[in-house]
Coordinates of C-alpha atoms in Angstrom, one line a residue:
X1 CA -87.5 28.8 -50.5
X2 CA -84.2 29.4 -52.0
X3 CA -81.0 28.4 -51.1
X4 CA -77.2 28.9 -51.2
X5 CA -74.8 26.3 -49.9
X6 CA -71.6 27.3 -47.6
X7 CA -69.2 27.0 -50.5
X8 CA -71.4 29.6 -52.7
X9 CA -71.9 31.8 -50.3
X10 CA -67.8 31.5 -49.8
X11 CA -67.2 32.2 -53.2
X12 CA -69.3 35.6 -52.7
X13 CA -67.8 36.7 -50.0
X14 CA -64.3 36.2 -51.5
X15 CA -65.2 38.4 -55.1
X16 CA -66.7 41.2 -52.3
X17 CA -70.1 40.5 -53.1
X18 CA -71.8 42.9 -50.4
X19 CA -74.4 40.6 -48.8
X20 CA -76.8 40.8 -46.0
X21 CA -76.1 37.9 -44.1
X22 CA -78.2 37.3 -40.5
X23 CA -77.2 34.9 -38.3
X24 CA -80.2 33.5 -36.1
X25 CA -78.1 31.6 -33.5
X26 CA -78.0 31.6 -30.0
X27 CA -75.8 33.7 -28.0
X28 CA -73.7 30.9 -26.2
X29 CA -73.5 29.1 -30.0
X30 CA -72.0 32.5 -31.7
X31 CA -69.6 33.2 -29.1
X32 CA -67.6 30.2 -30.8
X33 CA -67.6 32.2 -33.9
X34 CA -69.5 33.9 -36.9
X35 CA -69.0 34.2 -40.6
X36 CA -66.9 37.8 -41.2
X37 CA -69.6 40.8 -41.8
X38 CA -72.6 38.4 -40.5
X39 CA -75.0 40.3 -38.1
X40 CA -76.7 38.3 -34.9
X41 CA -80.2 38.5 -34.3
X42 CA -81.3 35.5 -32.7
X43 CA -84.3 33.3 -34.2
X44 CA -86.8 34.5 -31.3
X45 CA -86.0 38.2 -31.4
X46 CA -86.9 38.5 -35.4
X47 CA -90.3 39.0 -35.4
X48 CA -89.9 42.2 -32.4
X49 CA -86.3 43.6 -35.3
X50 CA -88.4 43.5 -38.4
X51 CA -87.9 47.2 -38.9
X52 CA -84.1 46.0 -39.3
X53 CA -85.4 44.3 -42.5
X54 CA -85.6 46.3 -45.7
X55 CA -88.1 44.2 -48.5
X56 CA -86.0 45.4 -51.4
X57 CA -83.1 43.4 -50.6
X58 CA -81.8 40.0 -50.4
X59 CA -81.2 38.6 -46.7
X60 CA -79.0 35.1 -45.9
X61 CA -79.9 33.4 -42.9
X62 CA -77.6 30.8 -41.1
X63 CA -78.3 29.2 -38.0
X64 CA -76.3 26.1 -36.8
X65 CA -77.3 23.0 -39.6
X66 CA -80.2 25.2 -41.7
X67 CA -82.9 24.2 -39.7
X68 CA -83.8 27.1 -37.6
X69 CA -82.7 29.7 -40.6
X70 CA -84.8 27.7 -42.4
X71 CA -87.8 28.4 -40.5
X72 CA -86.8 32.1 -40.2
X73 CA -86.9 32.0 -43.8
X74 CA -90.2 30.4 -44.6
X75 CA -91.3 33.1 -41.9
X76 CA -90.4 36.2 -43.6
X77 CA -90.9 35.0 -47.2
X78 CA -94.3 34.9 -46.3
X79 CA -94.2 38.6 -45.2
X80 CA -92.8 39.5 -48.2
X81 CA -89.3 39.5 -47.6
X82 CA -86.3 38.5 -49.8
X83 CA -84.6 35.8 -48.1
X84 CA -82.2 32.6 -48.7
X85 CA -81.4 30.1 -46.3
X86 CA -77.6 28.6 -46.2
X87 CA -78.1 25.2 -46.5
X88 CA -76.6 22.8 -44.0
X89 CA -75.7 26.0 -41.7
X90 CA -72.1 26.7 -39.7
X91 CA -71.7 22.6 -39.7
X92 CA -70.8 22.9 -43.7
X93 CA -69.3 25.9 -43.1
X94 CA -65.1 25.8 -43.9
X95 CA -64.2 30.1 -44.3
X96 CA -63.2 32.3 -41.8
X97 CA -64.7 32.9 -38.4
X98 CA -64.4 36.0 -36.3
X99 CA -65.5 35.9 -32.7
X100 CA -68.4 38.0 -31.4

C-alpha cells in the first residue's frame, strides 16, 4: 500500500497540488478539526459512498494515527481503487486545521 507522510502531503498542499484527500474519522474526532479541502466520510459509511470514488484517480486517506485509513486503504486497493494512506494520521499532522 503506498504511503505519504504528513510533511509530504504538507508540501503538496502548499505548491497547490489538487488532491483528493478523505478523511475516515469520526464525527466527534473531526469536530476538533480537519486538514483544509479534506472531505469526511467516516470509515463505516465507505463501502455504502463508493459511487463517491472515481478508479482513475488518486485518493489520501487520514484517520486519527493511520490505522483505520490504513484499513480503508487496503479495502479499496483491493477493489481497484487508487489509494495512499497518510502515515501516522492527524497525530503527525503540524498544517492548518479548519473546523467542520
Amino acid at each position: 500500500m503506498k504511503e505519504i507522510t504528513a510533511e509530504e502531503l504538507k508540501k503538496k498542499l502548499e505548491s497547490g497540488e489538487k488532491l483528493n484527500l478523505i478523511d475516515v474519522r469520526e464525527d466527534e474526532e473531526v469536530a476538533h478539526g480537519m486538514i483544509p479541502g479534506a472531505k469526511h466520510i467516516k470509515m463505516g459509511d465507505i463501502p455504502n459512498r463508493l459511487d463517491e470514488f472515481n478508479q482513475d484517480e488518486e485518493y489520501i486517506f487520514i484517520c486519527r494515527s493511520g490505522a483505520r485509513s490504513g484499513n480503508v486503504c487496503y479495502y479499496l486497493q483491493e477493489m481497484g481503487y487508487k489509494v495512499c494512506n497518510m502515515a501516522g494520521g492527524m497525530l503527525a499532522w503540524d498544517g492548518d486545521i479548519v473546523q467542520k
